[in-house]
Short mmCIF file of C-alpha atoms and ligand atoms in Angstrom, two decimals:
data_model
loop_
_atom_site.label_atom_id
_atom_site.label_comp_id
_atom_site.label_asym_id
_atom_site.label_seq_id
_atom_site.Cartn_x
_atom_site.Cartn_y
_atom_site.Cartn_z
CA MET B 28 -37.62 18.66 -6.83
CA THR B 29 -34.67 18.23 -9.15
CA ALA B 30 -35.47 16.37 -12.32
CA ILE B 31 -33.65 13.05 -12.23
CA LYS B 32 -33.12 10.96 -15.28
CA SER B 33 -34.56 7.63 -14.35
CA GLY B 34 -35.33 4.58 -16.41
CA ASN B 35 -37.30 1.94 -14.55
CA TYR B 36 -37.95 4.09 -11.54
CA SER B 37 -39.52 7.17 -13.06
CA ASP B 38 -42.81 6.65 -11.15
CA PHE B 39 -40.98 6.39 -7.85
CA VAL B 40 -39.09 9.58 -8.59
CA ALA B 41 -42.13 11.46 -9.89
CA ASN B 42 -44.25 10.60 -6.84
CA PHE B 43 -41.57 11.37 -4.29
CA LYS B 44 -42.58 13.94 -1.66
CA PRO B 45 -39.40 14.66 0.28
CA THR B 46 -39.69 16.08 3.77
CA LEU B 47 -35.94 16.29 4.28
CA LYS B 48 -32.99 17.07 2.05
CA ILE B 49 -29.32 16.68 3.01
CA ASN B 50 -26.10 17.76 1.34
CA SER B 51 -23.25 15.43 2.13
CA PRO B 52 -19.89 16.64 0.81
CA GLY B 53 -16.84 14.94 -0.59
CA ARG B 54 -13.51 15.86 0.94
CA ILE B 55 -9.96 16.72 0.06
CA ASN B 56 -6.93 16.05 2.19
CA LEU B 57 -4.07 18.50 1.79
CA ILE B 58 -1.53 16.26 3.47
CA GLY B 59 -1.36 13.25 5.77
CA GLU B 60 -2.18 10.27 3.57
CA HIS B 61 -2.67 6.74 4.91
CA VAL B 62 -1.93 8.00 8.40
CA ASP B 63 -5.42 8.16 9.90
CA TYR B 64 -5.56 4.43 10.60
CA ASN B 65 -2.10 4.82 12.13
CA ASN B 66 -3.44 7.41 14.58
CA GLY B 67 -1.50 10.27 12.97
CA PHE B 68 -2.34 13.82 11.89
CA VAL B 69 -4.32 14.71 8.77
CA LEU B 70 -5.41 17.97 7.14
CA PRO B 71 -8.70 17.45 5.30
CA THR B 72 -11.78 19.53 4.61
CA ALA B 73 -15.15 19.02 2.99
CA ILE B 74 -15.57 20.55 -0.46
CA ASP B 75 -18.30 22.26 -2.41
CA LYS B 76 -19.41 19.08 -4.17
CA HIS B 77 -22.01 16.81 -2.66
CA ILE B 78 -24.18 13.79 -2.67
CA VAL B 79 -27.74 15.07 -2.25
CA PHE B 80 -30.20 12.93 -0.27
CA GLN B 81 -33.96 13.31 -0.22
CA PHE B 82 -36.01 11.44 2.36
CA GLN B 83 -39.62 10.64 3.09
CA LYS B 84 -41.02 8.40 5.83
CA THR B 85 -43.23 5.44 4.85
CA GLU B 86 -45.93 3.58 6.76
CA GLY B 87 -44.57 0.04 6.94
CA GLU B 88 -41.21 -1.67 7.33
CA ILE B 89 -40.15 -1.53 3.69
CA CYS B 90 -37.46 0.93 2.63
CA ASN B 91 -36.52 2.01 -0.88
CA VAL B 92 -33.21 3.68 -1.60
CA TYR B 93 -32.80 4.85 -5.16
CA SER B 94 -29.33 5.73 -6.50
CA ALA B 95 -29.82 8.05 -9.45
CA THR B 96 -26.13 7.55 -10.31
CA PHE B 97 -26.67 3.85 -10.92
CA ASP B 98 -30.39 4.12 -11.75
CA THR B 99 -30.83 1.29 -9.29
CA MET B 100 -33.17 0.69 -6.38
CA LEU B 101 -32.31 -1.06 -3.15
CA THR B 102 -35.44 -2.37 -1.42
CA PHE B 103 -35.26 -4.00 2.01
CA ASN B 104 -37.13 -4.59 5.25
CA ILE B 105 -35.83 -2.29 7.98
CA ASN B 106 -36.08 -5.11 10.52
CA GLU B 107 -34.15 -7.62 8.39
CA VAL B 108 -30.93 -5.84 7.49
CA SER B 109 -27.99 -8.02 6.43
CA PRO B 110 -24.99 -7.67 4.08
CA SER B 111 -25.59 -7.69 0.32
CA GLU B 112 -23.71 -9.06 -2.67
CA LYS B 113 -23.71 -5.59 -4.21
CA GLU B 114 -21.00 -3.27 -2.97
CA TRP B 115 -22.93 -0.01 -2.98
CA GLU B 116 -25.83 -1.54 -1.06
CA ASN B 117 -23.45 -2.40 1.77
CA TYR B 118 -22.70 1.28 2.38
CA VAL B 119 -26.43 1.82 2.96
CA LEU B 120 -27.18 -1.37 4.86
CA GLY B 121 -23.99 -1.11 6.90
CA VAL B 122 -25.00 2.34 8.15
CA ILE B 123 -28.47 1.14 9.14
CA ASN B 124 -26.98 -1.87 10.87
CA GLN B 125 -24.64 0.40 12.85
CA ILE B 126 -27.49 2.68 13.88
CA GLN B 127 -29.51 -0.33 15.03
CA GLU B 128 -26.47 -1.72 16.89
CA ARG B 129 -26.65 1.44 18.98
CA GLY B 130 -30.19 0.56 20.01
CA LYS B 131 -31.81 3.24 17.85
CA VAL B 132 -35.07 2.53 16.04
CA VAL B 133 -35.34 3.41 12.36
CA GLY B 134 -38.74 3.06 10.67
CA GLY B 135 -39.67 2.65 7.03
CA PHE B 136 -38.33 5.32 4.67
CA ASP B 137 -37.69 6.13 1.04
CA CYS B 138 -34.61 7.92 -0.16
CA ILE B 139 -33.25 9.31 -3.41
CA ILE B 140 -29.51 9.73 -3.79
CA GLU B 141 -28.13 12.07 -6.44
CA SER B 142 -24.38 12.42 -6.60
CA TYR B 143 -22.15 15.16 -7.92
CA LEU B 144 -19.00 13.40 -6.72
CA PRO B 145 -16.89 11.25 -9.00
CA MET B 146 -16.68 7.75 -7.49
CA GLY B 147 -13.41 6.06 -6.64
CA SER B 148 -11.43 9.22 -7.30
CA GLY B 149 -10.12 9.82 -3.80
CA ILE B 150 -12.63 12.47 -2.73
CA SER B 151 -14.50 9.95 -0.68
CA SER B 152 -17.89 9.53 -2.22
CA SER B 153 -18.14 6.53 0.13
CA ALA B 154 -17.95 8.62 3.31
CA ALA B 155 -20.36 11.14 1.79
CA LEU B 156 -22.78 8.29 1.14
CA GLU B 157 -22.49 6.79 4.62
CA CYS B 158 -22.60 10.04 6.54
CA GLY B 159 -25.35 11.69 4.50
CA LEU B 160 -27.56 8.68 5.09
CA ALA B 161 -26.81 8.52 8.83
CA TYR B 162 -27.31 12.28 9.17
CA GLY B 163 -30.63 12.13 7.34
CA LEU B 164 -31.98 9.17 9.33
CA ASN B 165 -30.94 10.88 12.56
CA GLU B 166 -33.08 13.86 11.61
CA LEU B 167 -35.96 11.89 10.13
CA PHE B 168 -36.39 9.58 13.15
CA ASP B 169 -35.08 11.93 15.82
CA LEU B 170 -32.46 9.43 16.90
CA GLY B 171 -30.46 11.79 19.10
CA LEU B 172 -27.11 10.92 17.52
CA GLU B 173 -24.22 13.35 17.91
CA LYS B 174 -22.12 14.32 14.90
CA LEU B 175 -19.26 12.17 16.17
CA ASP B 176 -21.63 9.18 16.40
CA ILE B 177 -22.48 9.72 12.73
CA VAL B 178 -18.78 9.78 11.86
CA LYS B 179 -18.18 6.53 13.73
CA ILE B 180 -21.28 4.87 12.27
CA GLY B 181 -19.96 5.60 8.77
CA GLN B 182 -16.49 4.29 9.55
CA LYS B 183 -17.76 1.13 11.24
CA ALA B 184 -20.20 0.44 8.40
CA GLU B 185 -17.22 0.40 6.07
CA HIS B 186 -15.34 -2.01 8.36
CA THR B 187 -18.21 -4.42 8.87
CA TYR B 188 -20.36 -4.43 5.72
CA VAL B 189 -18.01 -3.11 3.01
CA GLY B 190 -14.82 -4.70 4.29
CA THR B 191 -12.39 -1.77 4.14
CA GLN B 192 -10.44 -1.19 7.34
CA CYS B 193 -10.51 2.57 6.89
CA GLY B 194 -9.44 5.22 9.37
CA ILE B 195 -11.70 7.99 10.60
CA MET B 196 -10.56 10.88 8.39
CA ASP B 197 -13.01 10.68 5.50
CA GLN B 198 -16.15 10.54 7.60
CA TYR B 199 -14.81 13.13 10.02
CA ALA B 200 -14.07 15.59 7.24
CA SER B 201 -17.38 15.02 5.52
CA VAL B 202 -19.37 15.73 8.71
CA MET B 203 -17.27 18.11 10.82
CA SER B 204 -15.80 20.58 8.32
CA LYS B 205 -16.25 24.33 8.54
CA ASP B 206 -16.60 26.63 5.56
CA GLY B 207 -13.29 28.21 4.51
CA HIS B 208 -11.18 26.07 6.86
CA VAL B 209 -9.16 22.90 6.90
CA ILE B 210 -9.28 20.53 9.84
CA GLN B 211 -6.11 19.51 11.58
CA LEU B 212 -7.33 16.24 13.00
CA ASP B 213 -5.40 14.23 15.52
CA CYS B 214 -6.56 10.70 14.76
CA GLN B 215 -5.26 9.44 18.12
CA SER B 216 -7.22 11.74 20.43
CA ILE B 217 -9.91 12.53 17.80
CA GLU B 218 -9.49 16.20 18.59
CA HIS B 219 -9.39 18.83 15.92
CA GLN B 220 -8.44 22.39 15.25
CA TYR B 221 -9.87 24.48 12.42
CA ILE B 222 -7.24 26.37 10.45
CA PRO B 223 -8.28 29.08 7.97
CA ALA B 224 -7.70 27.74 4.47
CA ASP B 225 -6.01 30.91 3.40
CA PHE B 226 -4.04 30.20 0.26
CA GLY B 227 -3.98 33.77 -1.00
CA GLU B 228 -3.57 33.78 -4.76
CA TYR B 229 -3.24 30.00 -4.84
CA LYS B 230 -6.06 27.58 -5.52
CA VAL B 231 -6.62 23.92 -4.78
CA LEU B 232 -6.89 22.18 -8.13
CA LEU B 233 -7.86 18.54 -8.43
CA MET B 234 -6.89 16.54 -11.48
CA ASN B 235 -8.73 13.29 -11.90
CA THR B 236 -6.69 10.63 -13.70
CA ASN B 237 -9.99 8.86 -14.37
CA VAL B 238 -8.36 5.57 -13.59
CA SER B 239 -9.23 3.40 -10.64
CA HIS B 240 -6.99 0.34 -10.53
CA ASN B 241 -8.76 -2.47 -8.77
CA LEU B 242 -5.78 -3.20 -6.55
CA ALA B 243 -7.00 -0.43 -4.29
CA ASP B 244 -9.22 -2.34 -1.86
CA SER B 245 -6.94 -5.28 -1.18
CA ALA B 246 -3.81 -3.10 -1.06
CA TYR B 247 -5.48 -0.83 1.48
CA ASN B 248 -6.09 -3.67 3.91
CA THR B 249 -2.59 -5.04 3.26
CA ARG B 250 -1.08 -1.69 4.25
CA VAL B 251 -3.18 -1.64 7.42
CA ALA B 252 -1.86 -5.11 8.25
CA GLU B 253 1.77 -4.23 7.47
CA CYS B 254 1.65 -1.24 9.80
CA GLY B 255 -0.07 -3.36 12.44
CA SER B 256 2.71 -5.96 12.25
CA VAL B 257 5.35 -3.31 12.97
CA VAL B 258 3.38 -2.03 15.95
CA LYS B 259 3.03 -5.58 17.27
CA THR B 260 6.77 -6.28 17.08
CA ILE B 261 7.75 -3.04 18.79
CA ALA B 262 4.94 -3.18 21.36
CA ALA B 263 6.22 -6.58 22.53
CA ASP B 264 9.11 -4.67 24.16
CA HIS B 265 7.44 -1.28 24.67
CA ASN B 266 4.02 -1.41 26.27
CA ASN B 267 3.41 2.29 25.65
CA VAL B 268 3.29 1.66 21.88
CA ALA B 269 -0.28 1.23 20.63
CA SER B 270 0.12 2.56 17.08
CA LEU B 271 2.79 4.02 14.77
CA ARG B 272 1.97 7.38 16.32
CA ASP B 273 3.87 6.21 19.39
CA VAL B 274 6.94 5.18 17.36
CA SER B 275 9.72 7.66 16.58
CA LEU B 276 12.02 7.20 13.59
CA GLU B 277 14.83 6.38 16.04
CA LEU B 278 12.79 3.65 17.69
CA LEU B 279 11.73 2.24 14.32
CA ASN B 280 15.32 2.22 13.08
CA SER B 281 16.45 0.30 16.13
CA TYR B 282 14.08 -2.49 14.98
CA LYS B 283 15.14 -2.48 11.35
CA GLU B 284 16.84 -5.87 11.53
CA LYS B 285 13.88 -7.50 13.26
CA LEU B 286 11.25 -6.26 10.79
CA GLU B 287 10.34 -7.45 7.32
CA ALA B 288 11.99 -5.01 4.90
CA VAL B 289 8.67 -4.01 3.32
CA ALA B 290 6.93 -3.47 6.66
CA TYR B 291 9.85 -1.32 7.82
CA GLN B 292 9.58 0.75 4.65
CA ARG B 293 5.83 1.26 5.11
CA ALA B 294 6.23 2.32 8.73
CA SER B 295 9.02 4.75 7.92
CA TYR B 296 6.73 6.42 5.37
CA VAL B 297 3.96 6.80 7.97
CA ILE B 298 6.23 8.29 10.61
CA GLU B 299 7.82 10.67 8.10
CA GLU B 300 4.40 11.69 6.80
CA ASN B 301 3.35 12.61 10.31
CA ILE B 302 6.38 14.86 10.61
CA ARG B 303 5.53 16.43 7.24
CA VAL B 304 1.97 17.18 8.35
CA GLU B 305 3.22 18.98 11.44
CA LYS B 306 5.65 21.02 9.32
CA ALA B 307 2.93 21.76 6.78
CA VAL B 308 0.53 22.96 9.47
CA ALA B 309 3.18 25.25 10.95
CA ALA B 310 3.91 26.57 7.44
CA LEU B 311 0.21 27.18 6.70
CA LYS B 312 -0.19 29.10 9.95
CA ALA B 313 2.90 31.18 9.07
CA ASN B 314 1.61 31.76 5.54
CA ASP B 315 4.66 29.97 4.14
CA LEU B 316 3.04 28.22 1.20
CA VAL B 317 6.39 27.34 -0.38
CA THR B 318 7.26 25.06 2.53
CA PHE B 319 3.71 23.77 2.55
CA GLY B 320 4.07 22.77 -1.11
CA GLU B 321 7.42 21.08 -0.46
CA MET B 322 5.71 18.91 2.12
CA MET B 323 3.07 17.94 -0.43
CA TYR B 324 5.76 16.86 -2.89
CA GLY B 325 7.50 14.95 -0.09
CA SER B 326 4.23 13.21 0.69
CA HIS B 327 3.85 12.05 -2.90
CA ASP B 328 7.42 10.83 -3.03
CA GLY B 329 6.82 8.68 0.05
CA LEU B 330 3.51 7.36 -1.26
CA GLN B 331 5.09 6.50 -4.59
CA ASN B 332 8.36 4.97 -3.44
CA LYS B 333 7.94 3.79 0.13
CA TYR B 334 4.25 3.15 0.68
CA GLU B 335 3.81 2.10 -2.97
CA VAL B 336 0.16 3.08 -3.39
CA SER B 337 0.54 5.36 -6.40
CA CYS B 338 0.37 4.46 -10.09
CA ASP B 339 1.90 5.63 -13.38
CA GLU B 340 -0.92 8.06 -14.13
CA LEU B 341 -0.63 9.84 -10.77
CA ASP B 342 3.17 9.87 -10.88
CA PHE B 343 3.07 11.33 -14.37
CA LEU B 344 0.87 14.25 -13.30
CA VAL B 345 2.92 15.03 -10.20
CA ALA B 346 6.17 14.90 -12.19
CA PHE B 347 4.62 17.09 -14.90
CA SER B 348 3.67 19.74 -12.33
CA LYS B 349 7.28 20.10 -11.22
CA ASP B 350 8.13 22.04 -14.39
CA TYR B 351 5.80 24.82 -13.28
CA ASP B 352 7.01 27.38 -10.74
CA SER B 353 3.41 28.43 -10.33
CA ILE B 354 2.66 25.08 -8.70
CA LEU B 355 3.90 24.92 -5.13
CA GLY B 356 2.94 21.34 -4.39
CA SER B 357 1.26 18.32 -5.91
CA ARG B 358 0.54 14.82 -4.71
CA MET B 359 -1.80 11.90 -5.08
CA MET B 360 -4.80 12.08 -2.78
CA GLY B 361 -6.87 9.33 -1.16
CA GLY B 362 -6.23 5.61 -1.03
CA GLY B 363 -4.25 5.61 -4.28
CA PHE B 364 -3.92 3.43 -7.40
CA GLY B 365 -5.83 6.08 -9.30
CA GLY B 366 -8.13 8.97 -8.53
CA CYS B 367 -7.00 12.56 -8.21
CA THR B 368 -3.90 14.57 -7.64
CA ILE B 369 -4.26 17.65 -5.45
CA ASN B 370 -2.30 20.71 -6.58
CA LEU B 371 -1.62 24.07 -5.02
CA ILE B 372 -1.43 26.37 -8.03
CA HIS B 373 -1.24 30.12 -8.63
CA GLN B 374 -4.56 31.38 -9.98
CA ASP B 375 -2.93 33.05 -12.99
CA ALA B 376 -1.34 29.82 -14.20
CA ILE B 377 -4.35 27.52 -14.04
CA ASP B 378 -5.59 27.68 -17.63
CA GLU B 379 -2.17 27.16 -19.16
CA PHE B 380 -1.31 24.30 -16.83
CA VAL B 381 -4.62 22.48 -17.21
CA GLU B 382 -4.37 22.67 -20.98
CA ALA B 383 -0.76 21.44 -21.09
CA ALA B 384 -1.29 18.67 -18.54
CA SER B 385 -4.47 17.47 -20.24
CA LYS B 386 -2.72 17.31 -23.61
CA ALA B 387 0.34 15.51 -22.28
CA TYR B 388 -1.80 13.09 -20.26
CA LYS B 389 -3.95 12.26 -23.26
CA GLU B 390 -0.87 11.66 -25.41
CA LYS B 391 0.68 9.39 -22.83
CA PHE B 392 -2.31 7.38 -21.61
CA ASN B 393 -5.03 8.11 -24.15
CA ILE B 394 -7.34 9.11 -21.29
CA ASP B 395 -9.12 12.43 -20.78
CA LEU B 396 -8.09 14.28 -17.65
CA THR B 397 -10.80 16.05 -15.63
CA SER B 398 -9.83 19.08 -13.60
CA PHE B 399 -11.86 20.95 -11.02
CA PHE B 400 -11.46 23.28 -8.08
CA ALA B 401 -12.12 22.28 -4.54
CA LYS B 402 -13.36 24.98 -2.22
CA PRO B 403 -13.02 24.27 1.52
CA SER B 404 -16.63 24.07 2.65
CA GLU B 405 -19.10 23.21 5.39
CA GLY B 406 -19.70 19.57 6.38
CA THR B 407 -22.97 17.61 6.07
CA ALA B 408 -25.98 19.91 6.34
CA ILE B 409 -29.73 20.10 5.95
CA VAL B 410 -30.88 21.90 2.82
CA THR B 411 -34.05 23.93 2.86
CA ILE B 412 -36.60 22.34 0.54
P1 ADP M 21 -14.22 7.02 -3.01
O1 ADP M 21 -14.72 6.97 -1.62
O2 ADP M 21 -12.82 7.55 -3.11
O3 ADP M 21 -15.13 7.71 -3.96
P2 ADP M 21 -14.63 4.21 -2.78
O4 ADP M 21 -14.24 3.05 -3.62
O5 ADP M 21 -14.21 4.20 -1.35
O6 ADP M 21 -14.12 5.52 -3.52
O7 ADP M 21 -16.21 4.39 -2.78
C1 ADP M 21 -16.92 4.38 -3.99
C2 ADP M 21 -18.12 3.45 -3.82
O8 ADP M 21 -19.13 4.12 -3.02
C3 ADP M 21 -18.80 3.14 -5.14
O9 ADP M 21 -18.19 2.05 -5.80
C4 ADP M 21 -20.22 2.78 -4.65
O10 ADP M 21 -20.27 1.48 -4.13
C5 ADP M 21 -20.41 3.76 -3.50
N1 ADP M 21 -21.08 4.98 -3.97
C6 ADP M 21 -20.56 6.23 -4.02
N2 ADP M 21 -21.46 7.12 -4.54
C7 ADP M 21 -22.58 6.42 -4.80
C8 ADP M 21 -23.88 6.74 -5.35
N3 ADP M 21 -24.18 7.98 -5.71
N4 ADP M 21 -24.78 5.76 -5.49
C9 ADP M 21 -24.46 4.50 -5.10
N5 ADP M 21 -23.29 4.13 -4.59
C10 ADP M 21 -22.34 5.05 -4.44
MG1 MG M 22 -13.87 5.69 0.00
#
């Protein structure tokens, strides 16, 4: 077993005899931001960085879940699950509640969670946490859940216990991804296509601003509501409209006068982003990475100016990248207000760019930038012990 630094829980860790180990990955999304909950198209994949779960069954009804990241233990009775005051505990309890809501019986268990994913940086440590736990419990108690059930359990746990009205992308990418591919996911039909992540001499570089502005949670739900209000207004006259996916730019524009200016602006971003994803997918299939990169820049522009979920630190890094011909595209990734930018960069230019960007970022914000590669990788999986 991996040595885990633990303070108060060193006995628990030392005596742990895991029978099951799960790798649950973080994810990137190349393009298609804030469109999953609007039933649009997204282009994510799991990456080669994980939360690692170890499980053992116990005799009674008591469960212990130890987060090595926080050096904190959550202890609860499996038959008395209810929401907690502590945010991270709700990811765990919410998943168990969702499994139980489906009539499945989970017994007592212990679990150790070790994470190699930065939290709140847009690579969805939350989905990795939810889905790794659901995946592990499915195996441990032979629950007979399908992968798509695990995805939906994670998403619903976030809605009910955590309170974020998230779409399905993060959980889907974490569970369903295939090594060396990106997923083109249609969030309306929940159908996907794997596309080889063939970027030739270009690499996917993540740059973590290491800021996480606390506007993120409330702003996320506000955006969901703003988009919902547009759908409601248009659907009053058009009963075939169930989401922004069913709204063309022409139709939206014909409602401009009837809509709140901000809501109109949000919806126009979403519809344009959907168009960009389709163009980006066609470009990727045609090996036209220049067009692909232009779509990424377009995505950031919309997120910054129309959807207004970016921040100075992210905008600075994206603007900085534009001076480099070796970078084809750059944009903020994830919910926004901090976290990472995702960059498509020529392999020969990486060292120079990372050094220059880190220096400039430090000078401007007095914060250290963290850069790392993301390799398109397999979704949640059992690890041999
Ligand atoms: P992201 O999903 O982009 O990383 P979120 O704010 O959605 O950011 O999720 C981060 C939250 O997930 C953390 O604040 C914490 O509650 C929970 N979390 C993630 N990783 C762990 C971990 N290893 N241990 C405990 N909680 C975690
Ligand atoms: Mg999250």
